[in-house]
CSV table of C-alpha atoms and ligand atoms in Angstrom, one decimal:
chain,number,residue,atom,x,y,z
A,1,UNK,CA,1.6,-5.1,-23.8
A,2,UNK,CA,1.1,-6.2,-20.4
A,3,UNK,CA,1.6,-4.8,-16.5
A,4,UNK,CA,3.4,-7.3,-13.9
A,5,UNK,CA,1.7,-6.8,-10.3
A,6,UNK,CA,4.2,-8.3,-7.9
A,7,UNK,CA,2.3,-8.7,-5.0
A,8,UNK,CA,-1.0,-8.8,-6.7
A,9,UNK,CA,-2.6,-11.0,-4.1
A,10,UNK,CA,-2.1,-8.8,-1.4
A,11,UNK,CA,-4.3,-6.0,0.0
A,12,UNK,CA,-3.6,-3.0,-2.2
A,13,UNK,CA,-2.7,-5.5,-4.8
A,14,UNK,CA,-5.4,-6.7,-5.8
A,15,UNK,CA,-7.6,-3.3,-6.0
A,16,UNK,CA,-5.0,-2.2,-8.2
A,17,UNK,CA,-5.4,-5.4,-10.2
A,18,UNK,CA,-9.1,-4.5,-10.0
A,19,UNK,CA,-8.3,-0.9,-11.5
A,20,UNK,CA,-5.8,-1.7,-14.4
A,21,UNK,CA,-8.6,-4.8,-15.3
A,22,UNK,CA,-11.0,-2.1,-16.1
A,23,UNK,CA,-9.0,0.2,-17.2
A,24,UNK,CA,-8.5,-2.1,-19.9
A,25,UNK,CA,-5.0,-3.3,-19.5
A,26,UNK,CA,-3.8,-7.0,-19.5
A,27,UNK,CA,-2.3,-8.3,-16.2
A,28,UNK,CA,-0.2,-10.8,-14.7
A,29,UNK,CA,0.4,-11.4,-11.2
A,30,UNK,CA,3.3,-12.9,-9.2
A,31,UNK,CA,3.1,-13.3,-5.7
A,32,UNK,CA,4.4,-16.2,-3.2
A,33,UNK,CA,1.5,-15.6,-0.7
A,34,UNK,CA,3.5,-15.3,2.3
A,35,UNK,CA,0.9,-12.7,3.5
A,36,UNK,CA,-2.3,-13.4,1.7
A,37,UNK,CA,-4.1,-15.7,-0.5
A,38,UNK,CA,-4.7,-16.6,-4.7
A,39,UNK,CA,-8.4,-16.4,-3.6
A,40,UNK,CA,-8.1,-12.3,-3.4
A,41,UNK,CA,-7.0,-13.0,-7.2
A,42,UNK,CA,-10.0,-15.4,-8.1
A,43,UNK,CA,-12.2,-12.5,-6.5
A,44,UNK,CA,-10.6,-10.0,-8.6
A,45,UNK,CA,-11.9,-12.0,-11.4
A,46,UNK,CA,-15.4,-12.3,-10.4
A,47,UNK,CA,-15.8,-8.4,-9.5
A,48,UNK,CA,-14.3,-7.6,-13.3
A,49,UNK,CA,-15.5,-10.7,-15.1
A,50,UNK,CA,-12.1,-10.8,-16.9
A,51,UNK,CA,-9.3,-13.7,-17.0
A,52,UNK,CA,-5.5,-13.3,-16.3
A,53,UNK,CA,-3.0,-15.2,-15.8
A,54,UNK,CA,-1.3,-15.8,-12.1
A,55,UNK,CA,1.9,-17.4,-10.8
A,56,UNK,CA,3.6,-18.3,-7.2
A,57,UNK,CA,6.4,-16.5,-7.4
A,58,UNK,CA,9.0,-15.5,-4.8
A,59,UNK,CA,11.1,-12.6,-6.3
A,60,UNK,CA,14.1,-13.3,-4.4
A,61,UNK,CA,14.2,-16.6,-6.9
A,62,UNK,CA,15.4,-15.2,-9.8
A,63,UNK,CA,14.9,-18.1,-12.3
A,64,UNK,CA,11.4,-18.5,-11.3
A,65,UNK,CA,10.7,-14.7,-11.9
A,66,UNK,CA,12.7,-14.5,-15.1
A,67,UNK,CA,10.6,-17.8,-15.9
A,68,UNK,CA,7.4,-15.3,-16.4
A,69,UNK,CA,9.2,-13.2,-18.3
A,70,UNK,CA,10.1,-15.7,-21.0
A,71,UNK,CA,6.3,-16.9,-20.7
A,72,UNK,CA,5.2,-13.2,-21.3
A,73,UNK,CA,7.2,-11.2,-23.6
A,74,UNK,CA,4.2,-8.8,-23.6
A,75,UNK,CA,5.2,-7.8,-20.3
A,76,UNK,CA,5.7,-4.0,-20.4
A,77,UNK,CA,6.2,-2.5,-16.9
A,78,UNK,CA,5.7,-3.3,-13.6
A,79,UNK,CA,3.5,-2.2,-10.3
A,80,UNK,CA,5.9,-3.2,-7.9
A,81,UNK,CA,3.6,-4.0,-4.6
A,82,UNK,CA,5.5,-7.4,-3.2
A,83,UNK,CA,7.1,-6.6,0.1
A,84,UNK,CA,7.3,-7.2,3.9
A,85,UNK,CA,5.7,-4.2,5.6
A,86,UNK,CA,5.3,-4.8,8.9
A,87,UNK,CA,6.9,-2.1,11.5
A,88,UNK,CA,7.5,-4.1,14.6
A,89,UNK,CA,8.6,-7.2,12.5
A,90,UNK,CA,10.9,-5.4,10.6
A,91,UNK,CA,13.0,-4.3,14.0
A,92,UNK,CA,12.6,-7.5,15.4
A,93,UNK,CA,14.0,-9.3,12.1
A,94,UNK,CA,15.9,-6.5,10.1
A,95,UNK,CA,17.9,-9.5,8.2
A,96,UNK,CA,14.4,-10.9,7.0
A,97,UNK,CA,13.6,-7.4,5.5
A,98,UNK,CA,16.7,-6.1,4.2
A,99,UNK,CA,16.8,-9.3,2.3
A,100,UNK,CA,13.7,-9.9,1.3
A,101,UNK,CA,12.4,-6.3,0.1
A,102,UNK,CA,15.5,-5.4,-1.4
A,103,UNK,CA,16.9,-9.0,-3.3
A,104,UNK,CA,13.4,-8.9,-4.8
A,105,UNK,CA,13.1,-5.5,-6.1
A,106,UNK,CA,17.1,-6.0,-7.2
A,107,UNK,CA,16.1,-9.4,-9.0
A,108,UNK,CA,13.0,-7.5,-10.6
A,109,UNK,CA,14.5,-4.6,-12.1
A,110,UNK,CA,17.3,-6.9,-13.5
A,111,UNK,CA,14.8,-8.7,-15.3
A,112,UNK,CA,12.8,-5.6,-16.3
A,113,UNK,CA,15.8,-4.1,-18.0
A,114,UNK,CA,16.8,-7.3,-19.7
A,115,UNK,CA,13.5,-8.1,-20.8
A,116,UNK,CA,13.3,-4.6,-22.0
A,117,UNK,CA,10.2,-3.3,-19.3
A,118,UNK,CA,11.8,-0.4,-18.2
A,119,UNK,CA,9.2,1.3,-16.5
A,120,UNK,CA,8.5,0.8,-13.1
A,121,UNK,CA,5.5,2.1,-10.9
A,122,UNK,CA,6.8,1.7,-6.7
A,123,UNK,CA,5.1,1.5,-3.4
A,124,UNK,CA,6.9,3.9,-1.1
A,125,UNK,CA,5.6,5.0,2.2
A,126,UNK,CA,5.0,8.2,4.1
A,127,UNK,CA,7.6,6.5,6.4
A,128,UNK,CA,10.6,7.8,4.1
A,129,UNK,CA,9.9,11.6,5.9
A,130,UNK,CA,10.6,10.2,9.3
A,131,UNK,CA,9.5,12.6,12.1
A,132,UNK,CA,8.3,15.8,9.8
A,133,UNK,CA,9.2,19.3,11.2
A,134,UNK,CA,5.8,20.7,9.9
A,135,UNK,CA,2.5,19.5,8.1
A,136,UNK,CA,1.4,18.9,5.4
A,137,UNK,CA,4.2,16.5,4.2
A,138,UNK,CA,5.6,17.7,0.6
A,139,UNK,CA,7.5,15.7,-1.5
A,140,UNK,CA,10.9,18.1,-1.0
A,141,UNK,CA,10.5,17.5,2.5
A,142,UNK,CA,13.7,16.1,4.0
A,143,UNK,CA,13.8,12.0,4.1
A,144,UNK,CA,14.8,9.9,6.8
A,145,UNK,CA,13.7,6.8,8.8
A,146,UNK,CA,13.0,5.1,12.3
A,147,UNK,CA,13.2,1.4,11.6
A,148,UNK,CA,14.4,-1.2,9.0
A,149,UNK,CA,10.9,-1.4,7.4
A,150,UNK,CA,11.3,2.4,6.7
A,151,UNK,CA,15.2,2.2,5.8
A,152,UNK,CA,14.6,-0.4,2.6
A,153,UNK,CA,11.7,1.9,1.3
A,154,UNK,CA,14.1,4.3,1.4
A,155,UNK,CA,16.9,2.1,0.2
A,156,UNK,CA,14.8,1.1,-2.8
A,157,UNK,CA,13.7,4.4,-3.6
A,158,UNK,CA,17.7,5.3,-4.1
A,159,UNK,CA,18.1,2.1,-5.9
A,160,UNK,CA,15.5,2.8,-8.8
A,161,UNK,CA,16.9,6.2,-9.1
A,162,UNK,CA,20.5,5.3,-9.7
A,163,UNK,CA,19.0,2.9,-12.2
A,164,UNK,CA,17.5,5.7,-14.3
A,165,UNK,CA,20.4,7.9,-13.8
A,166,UNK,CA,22.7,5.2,-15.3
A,167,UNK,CA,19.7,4.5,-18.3
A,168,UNK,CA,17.5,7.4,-19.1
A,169,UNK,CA,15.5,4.9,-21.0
A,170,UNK,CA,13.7,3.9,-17.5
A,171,UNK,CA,10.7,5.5,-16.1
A,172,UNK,CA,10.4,5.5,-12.5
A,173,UNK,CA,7.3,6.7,-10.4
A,174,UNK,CA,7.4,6.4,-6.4
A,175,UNK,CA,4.5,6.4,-5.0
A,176,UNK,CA,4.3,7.6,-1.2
A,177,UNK,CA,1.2,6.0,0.3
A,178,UNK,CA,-0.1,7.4,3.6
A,179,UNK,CA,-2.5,5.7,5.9
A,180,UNK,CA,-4.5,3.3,3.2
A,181,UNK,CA,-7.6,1.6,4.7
A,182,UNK,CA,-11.2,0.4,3.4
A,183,UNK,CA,-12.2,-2.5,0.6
A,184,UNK,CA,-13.7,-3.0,-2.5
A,185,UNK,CA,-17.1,-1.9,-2.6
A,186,UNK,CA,-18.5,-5.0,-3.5
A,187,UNK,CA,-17.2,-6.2,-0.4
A,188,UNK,CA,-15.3,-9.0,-2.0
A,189,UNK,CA,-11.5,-7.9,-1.4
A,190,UNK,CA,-10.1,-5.9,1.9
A,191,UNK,CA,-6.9,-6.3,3.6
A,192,UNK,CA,-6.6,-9.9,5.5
A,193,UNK,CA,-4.5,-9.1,8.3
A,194,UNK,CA,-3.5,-12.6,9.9
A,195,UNK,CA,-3.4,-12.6,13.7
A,196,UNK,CA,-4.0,-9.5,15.7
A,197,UNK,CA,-3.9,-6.7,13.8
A,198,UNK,CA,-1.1,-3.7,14.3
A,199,UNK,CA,-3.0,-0.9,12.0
A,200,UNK,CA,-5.7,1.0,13.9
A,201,UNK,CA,-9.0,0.4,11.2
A,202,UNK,CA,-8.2,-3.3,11.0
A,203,UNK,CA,-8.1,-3.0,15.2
A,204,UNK,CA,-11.0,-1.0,15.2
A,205,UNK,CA,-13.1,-3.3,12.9
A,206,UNK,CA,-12.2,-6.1,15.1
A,207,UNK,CA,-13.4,-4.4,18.3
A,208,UNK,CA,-16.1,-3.0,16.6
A,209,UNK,CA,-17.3,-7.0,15.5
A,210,UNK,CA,-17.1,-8.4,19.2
A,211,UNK,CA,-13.8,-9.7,18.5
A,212,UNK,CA,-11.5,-8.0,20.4
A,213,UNK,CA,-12.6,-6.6,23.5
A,214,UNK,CA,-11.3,-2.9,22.8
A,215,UNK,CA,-9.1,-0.7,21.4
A,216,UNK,CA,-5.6,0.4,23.1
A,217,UNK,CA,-5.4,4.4,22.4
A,218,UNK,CA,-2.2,4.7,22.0
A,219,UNK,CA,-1.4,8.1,24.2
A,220,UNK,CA,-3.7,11.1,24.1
A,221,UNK,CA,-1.4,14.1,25.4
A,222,UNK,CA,0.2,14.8,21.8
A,223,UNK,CA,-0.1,18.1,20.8
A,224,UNK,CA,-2.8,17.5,18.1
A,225,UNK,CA,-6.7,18.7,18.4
A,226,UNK,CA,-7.5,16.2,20.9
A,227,UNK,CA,-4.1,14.4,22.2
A,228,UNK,CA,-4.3,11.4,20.2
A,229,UNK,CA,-2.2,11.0,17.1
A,230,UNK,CA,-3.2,12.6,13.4
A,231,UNK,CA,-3.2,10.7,9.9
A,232,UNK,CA,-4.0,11.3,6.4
A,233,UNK,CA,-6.3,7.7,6.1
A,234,UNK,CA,-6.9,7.0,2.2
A,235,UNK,CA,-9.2,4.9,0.7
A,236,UNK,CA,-7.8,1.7,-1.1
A,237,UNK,CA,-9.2,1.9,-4.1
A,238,UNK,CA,-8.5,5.9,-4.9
A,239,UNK,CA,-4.9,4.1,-3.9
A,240,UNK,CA,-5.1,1.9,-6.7
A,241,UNK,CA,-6.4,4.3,-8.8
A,242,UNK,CA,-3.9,6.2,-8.5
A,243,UNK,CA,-1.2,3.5,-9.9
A,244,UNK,CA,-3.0,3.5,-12.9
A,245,UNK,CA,-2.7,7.4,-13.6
A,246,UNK,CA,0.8,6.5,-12.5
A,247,UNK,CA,1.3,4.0,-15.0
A,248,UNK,CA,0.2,6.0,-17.9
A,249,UNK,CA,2.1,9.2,-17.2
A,250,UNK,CA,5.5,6.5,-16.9
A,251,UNK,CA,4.4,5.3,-20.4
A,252,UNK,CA,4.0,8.9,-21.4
A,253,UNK,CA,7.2,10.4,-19.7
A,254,UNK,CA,10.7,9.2,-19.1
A,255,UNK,CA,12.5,10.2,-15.8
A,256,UNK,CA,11.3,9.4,-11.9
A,257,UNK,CA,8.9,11.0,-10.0
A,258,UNK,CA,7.8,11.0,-6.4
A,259,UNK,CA,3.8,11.2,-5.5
A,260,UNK,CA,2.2,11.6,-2.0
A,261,UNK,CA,-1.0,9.7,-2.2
A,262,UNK,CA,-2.9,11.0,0.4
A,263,UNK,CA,-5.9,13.1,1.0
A,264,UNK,CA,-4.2,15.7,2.6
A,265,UNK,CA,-6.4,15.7,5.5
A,266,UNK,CA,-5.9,14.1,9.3
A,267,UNK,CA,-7.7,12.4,11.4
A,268,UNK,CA,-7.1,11.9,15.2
A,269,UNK,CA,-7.5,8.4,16.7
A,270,UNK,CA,-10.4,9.4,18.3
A,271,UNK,CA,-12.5,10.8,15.1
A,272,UNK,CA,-11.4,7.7,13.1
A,273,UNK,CA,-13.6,5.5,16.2
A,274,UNK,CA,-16.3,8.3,16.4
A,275,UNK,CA,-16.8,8.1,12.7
A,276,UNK,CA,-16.9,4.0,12.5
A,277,UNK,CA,-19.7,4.3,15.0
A,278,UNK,CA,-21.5,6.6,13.2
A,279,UNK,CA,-20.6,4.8,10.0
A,280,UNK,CA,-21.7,1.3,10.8
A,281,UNK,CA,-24.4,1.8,14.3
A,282,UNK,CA,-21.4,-0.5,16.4
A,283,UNK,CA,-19.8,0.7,19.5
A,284,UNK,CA,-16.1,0.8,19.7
A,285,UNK,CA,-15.1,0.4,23.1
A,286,UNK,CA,-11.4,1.7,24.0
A,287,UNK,CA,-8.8,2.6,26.8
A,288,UNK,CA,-6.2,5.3,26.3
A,289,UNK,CA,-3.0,3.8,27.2
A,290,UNK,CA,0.6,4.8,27.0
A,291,UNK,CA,2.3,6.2,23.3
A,292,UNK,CA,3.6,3.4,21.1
A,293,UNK,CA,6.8,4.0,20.7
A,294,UNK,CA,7.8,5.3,17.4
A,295,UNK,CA,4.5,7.0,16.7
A,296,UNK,CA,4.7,10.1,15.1
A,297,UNK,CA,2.0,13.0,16.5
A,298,UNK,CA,0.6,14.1,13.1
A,299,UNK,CA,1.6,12.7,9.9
A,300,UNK,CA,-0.5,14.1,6.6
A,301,UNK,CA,0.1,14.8,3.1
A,302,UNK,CA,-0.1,17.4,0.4
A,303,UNK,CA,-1.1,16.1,-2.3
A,304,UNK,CA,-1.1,18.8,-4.3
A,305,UNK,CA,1.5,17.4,-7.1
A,306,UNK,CA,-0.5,13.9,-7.5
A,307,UNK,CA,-3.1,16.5,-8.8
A,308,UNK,CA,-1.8,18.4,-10.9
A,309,UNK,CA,0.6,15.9,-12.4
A,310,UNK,CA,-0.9,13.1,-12.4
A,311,UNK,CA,-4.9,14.1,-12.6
A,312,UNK,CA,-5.6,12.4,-9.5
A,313,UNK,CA,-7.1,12.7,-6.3
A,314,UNK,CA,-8.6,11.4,-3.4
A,315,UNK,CA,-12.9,11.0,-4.0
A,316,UNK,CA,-13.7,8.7,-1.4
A,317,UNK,CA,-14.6,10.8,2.1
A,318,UNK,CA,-13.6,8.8,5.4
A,319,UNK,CA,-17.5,7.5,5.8
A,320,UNK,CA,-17.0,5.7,2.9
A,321,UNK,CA,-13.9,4.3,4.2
A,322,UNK,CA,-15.7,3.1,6.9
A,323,UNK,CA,-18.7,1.7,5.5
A,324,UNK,CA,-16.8,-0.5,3.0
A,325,UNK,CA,-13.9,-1.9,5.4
A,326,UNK,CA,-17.1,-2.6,7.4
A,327,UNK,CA,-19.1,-4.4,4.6
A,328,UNK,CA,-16.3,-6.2,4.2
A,329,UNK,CA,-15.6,-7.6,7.5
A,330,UNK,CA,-19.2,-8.2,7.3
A,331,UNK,CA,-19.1,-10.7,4.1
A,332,UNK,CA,-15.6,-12.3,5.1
A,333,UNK,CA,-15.6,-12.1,9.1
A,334,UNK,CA,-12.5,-14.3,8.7
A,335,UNK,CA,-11.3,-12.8,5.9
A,336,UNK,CA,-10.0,-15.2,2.9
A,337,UNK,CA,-9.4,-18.3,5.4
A,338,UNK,CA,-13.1,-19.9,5.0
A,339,UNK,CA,-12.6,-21.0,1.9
B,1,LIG,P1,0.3,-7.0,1.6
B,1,LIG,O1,1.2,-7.7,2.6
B,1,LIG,O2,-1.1,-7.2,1.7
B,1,LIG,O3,0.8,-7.2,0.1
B,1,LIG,C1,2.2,-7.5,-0.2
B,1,LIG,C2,2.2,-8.7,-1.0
B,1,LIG,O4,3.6,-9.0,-1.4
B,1,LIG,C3,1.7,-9.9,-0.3
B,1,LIG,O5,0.7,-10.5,-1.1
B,1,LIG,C4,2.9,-10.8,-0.1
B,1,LIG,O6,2.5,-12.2,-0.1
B,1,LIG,C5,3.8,-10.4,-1.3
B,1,LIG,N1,5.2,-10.6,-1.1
B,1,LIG,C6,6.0,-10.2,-0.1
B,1,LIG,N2,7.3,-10.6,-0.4
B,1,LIG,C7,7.3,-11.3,-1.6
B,1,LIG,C8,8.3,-11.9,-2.4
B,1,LIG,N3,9.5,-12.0,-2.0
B,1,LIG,N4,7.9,-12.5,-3.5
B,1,LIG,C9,6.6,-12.4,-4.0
B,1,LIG,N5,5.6,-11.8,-3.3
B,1,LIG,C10,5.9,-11.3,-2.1
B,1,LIG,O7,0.6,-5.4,1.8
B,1,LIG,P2,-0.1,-4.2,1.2
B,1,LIG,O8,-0.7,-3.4,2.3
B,1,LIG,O9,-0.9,-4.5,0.0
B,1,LIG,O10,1.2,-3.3,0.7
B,1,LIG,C11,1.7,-3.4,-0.6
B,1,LIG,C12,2.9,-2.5,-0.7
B,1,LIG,O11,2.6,-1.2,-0.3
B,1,LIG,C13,4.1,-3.0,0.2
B,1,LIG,O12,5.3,-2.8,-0.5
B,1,LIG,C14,4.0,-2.1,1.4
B,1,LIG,O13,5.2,-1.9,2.0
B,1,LIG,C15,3.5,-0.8,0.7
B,1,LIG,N6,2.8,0.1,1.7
B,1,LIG,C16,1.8,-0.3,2.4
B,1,LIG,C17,1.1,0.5,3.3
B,1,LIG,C18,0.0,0.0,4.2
B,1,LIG,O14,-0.3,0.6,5.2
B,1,LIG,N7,-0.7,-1.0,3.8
B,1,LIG,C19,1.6,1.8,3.5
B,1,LIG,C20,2.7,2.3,2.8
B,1,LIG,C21,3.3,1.4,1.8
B,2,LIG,N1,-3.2,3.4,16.9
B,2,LIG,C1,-3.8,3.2,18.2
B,2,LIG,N2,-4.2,1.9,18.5
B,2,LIG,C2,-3.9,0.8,17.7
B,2,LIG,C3,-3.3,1.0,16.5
B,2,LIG,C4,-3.0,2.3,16.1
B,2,LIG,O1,-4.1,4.1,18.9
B,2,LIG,O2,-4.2,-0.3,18.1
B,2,LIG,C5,-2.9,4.8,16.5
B,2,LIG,C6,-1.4,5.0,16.3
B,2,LIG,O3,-0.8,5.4,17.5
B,2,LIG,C7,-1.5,6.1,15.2
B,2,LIG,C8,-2.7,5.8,14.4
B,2,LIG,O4,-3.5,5.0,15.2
B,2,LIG,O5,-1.6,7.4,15.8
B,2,LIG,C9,-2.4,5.1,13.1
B,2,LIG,O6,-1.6,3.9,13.4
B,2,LIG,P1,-1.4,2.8,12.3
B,2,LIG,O7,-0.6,1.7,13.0
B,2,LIG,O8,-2.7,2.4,11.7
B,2,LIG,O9,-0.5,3.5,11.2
B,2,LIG,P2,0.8,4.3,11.3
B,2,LIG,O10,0.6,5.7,10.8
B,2,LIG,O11,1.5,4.2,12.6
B,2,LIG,O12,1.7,3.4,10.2
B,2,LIG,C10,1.4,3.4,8.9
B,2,LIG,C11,1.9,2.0,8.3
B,2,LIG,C12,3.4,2.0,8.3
B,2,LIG,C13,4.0,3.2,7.7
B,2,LIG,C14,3.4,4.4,8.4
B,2,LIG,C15,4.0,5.7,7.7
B,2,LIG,O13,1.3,1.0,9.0
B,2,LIG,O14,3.7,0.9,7.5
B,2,LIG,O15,2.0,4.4,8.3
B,2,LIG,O16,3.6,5.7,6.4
B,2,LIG,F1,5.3,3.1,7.9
């Protein structure tokens, strides 16, 4: 047996790669790079010391996907990571992610259920409860969106359960990440945003380096402990660990599932800079300027049913988010592009 990563060279990608490698499973990646690198996968082989095998693949082409397939008939299941995730983009260019995050994930699960792989492990997104009445966020809690981004998590999360309804042979698990930040400990995978980044602990790594001159505060009079907005930050790695518990109740179980993966607790803009000082002895300068739109006052999970379902939970505290997004800025101050 083996576990398709779509995506695999990407941010949470690759940890997960990392995870299932010593977990002990085989591996193979597709991924057409169009927003990171194969190096993050010849990384992910130095921090396990194990081979796999890894492929440019765009999963809107069909043939070229199916083309791994054939080569890998041990292919099992899937961690289905490979998608456009960017907020603004998406509302800017709704065509390019409707088509892109959903023809993919169409073209994959065709494949999966000819090729007899019928369980399927999925990156959803906090995103799918809109603007929540009340916190903590529960997986009952009603689902809507706020932007096209948003709308094809949702989309997809419909899609995969139609599937099982119509082939109770599938096993579906929907993972609904919150706010995931940090790196490897080794220091030798992180997330590679390219240009100026949008999420606040790539922005305040930046600042906090002397490349960017400060940090926009986006609003401080919402109603949260002190105005600025709230969020359930989880370490990348207790992210990818939590695929593989995912994983091995799907080969367990038949059915679909929805997970929060948080930590179930929130932090305000203004802790998150306080507690990268104190992490890393840098300054992070910063203005308070007007709400972004869209912005949500305080988003943050329960993750109460990962727990007890699943086995997992969040171990990493929010200082060690810091410290290791900071070491690895530190080794890779231009992320993957030196090489
Ligand atoms: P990422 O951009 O680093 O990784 C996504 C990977 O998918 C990239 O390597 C990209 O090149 C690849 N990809 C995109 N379209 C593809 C296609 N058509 N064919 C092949 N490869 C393709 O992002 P990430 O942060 O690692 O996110 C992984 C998944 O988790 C995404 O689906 C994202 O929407 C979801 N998610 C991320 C966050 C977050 O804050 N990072 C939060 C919630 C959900
Ligand atoms: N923020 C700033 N300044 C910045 C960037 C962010 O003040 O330069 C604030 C935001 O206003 C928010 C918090 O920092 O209060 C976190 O913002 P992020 O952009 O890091 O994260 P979001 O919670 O807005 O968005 C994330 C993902 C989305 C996903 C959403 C819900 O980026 O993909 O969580 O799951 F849709």
């Amino acid at each position: 047996m083996a576990i398709l990563i779509t995506g695999g060279a990407g941010f949470i990608g690759s940890h997960a790669a990392v995870e299932f490698l010593n977990a002990g499973y085989d591996i193979v990646v597709v991924d057409n790079y169009c927003n990171s690198s194969p190096i993050s996968l010849e990384r992910v082989k130095k921090i396990t010391g194990k081979d796999f095998p890894y492929y440019e693949v765009d999963l809107c082409d069909k043939a070229a996907l199916e083309a791994v397939f054939v080569k890998h008939p041990e292919i099992d299941s899937a961690i289905h990571f490979a998608g456009l995730k960017a907020v603004g983009e998406s509302v800017e260019k709704p065509g390019l992610y409707y088509s892109n995050n959903l023809l993919s994930t169409l073209n994959l699960v065709e494949l999966m259920s000819k090729y007899d792989a019928k369980k399927i492990v999925f990156s959803s997104s906090a995103t799918v409860y809109g603007v929540p009445k009340t916190v903590p966020i529960s997986e009952d809690f009603p689902l809507s969106t706020t932007n096209p981004y948003g709308e094809t998590k949702l989309m997809i999360e419909r899609i995969l359960k139609d599937i099982w309804v119509s082939d109770h042979e599938w096993s579906v698990s929907i993972l609904r990440y919150f706010n995931p930040i940090g790196a490897h400990k080794s220091g030798m995978i992180g997330e590679n945003p390219r240009g100026i980044p949008n999420n606040l602990l790539p922005y305040v790594a930046k600042v906090a380096s002397g490349k960017l001159p400060y940090l926009s505060v986006f609003g401080n009079d919402y109603d949260t402990k002190d105005g600025t907005g709230v969020r359930d930050y989880i370490h990348v790695v207790d992210l990818a660990k939590a695929h593989v518990k995912a994983l091995e109740r799907a080969m367990a179980v038949k059915g679909v599932d929805y997970f929060n993966i948080g930590t179930g607790t929130g932090y305000s803009v203004l802790e998150i800079v306080k507690a990268y000082e104190k992490a890393t002895g840098l300054t992070v300068n910063y203005k308070i300027v007007d709400r972004r739109p869209g912005d949500v006052a305080t988003c943050y999970a329960d993750p109460k049913k990962a727990y007890e379902v699943l086995g997992w939970r969040a171990e990493n505290n929010i200082e060690d988010m810091c410290v290791d997004l900071a070491n690895w800025m530190k080794q890779n101050p231009n992320g993957y592009e030196e090489e």
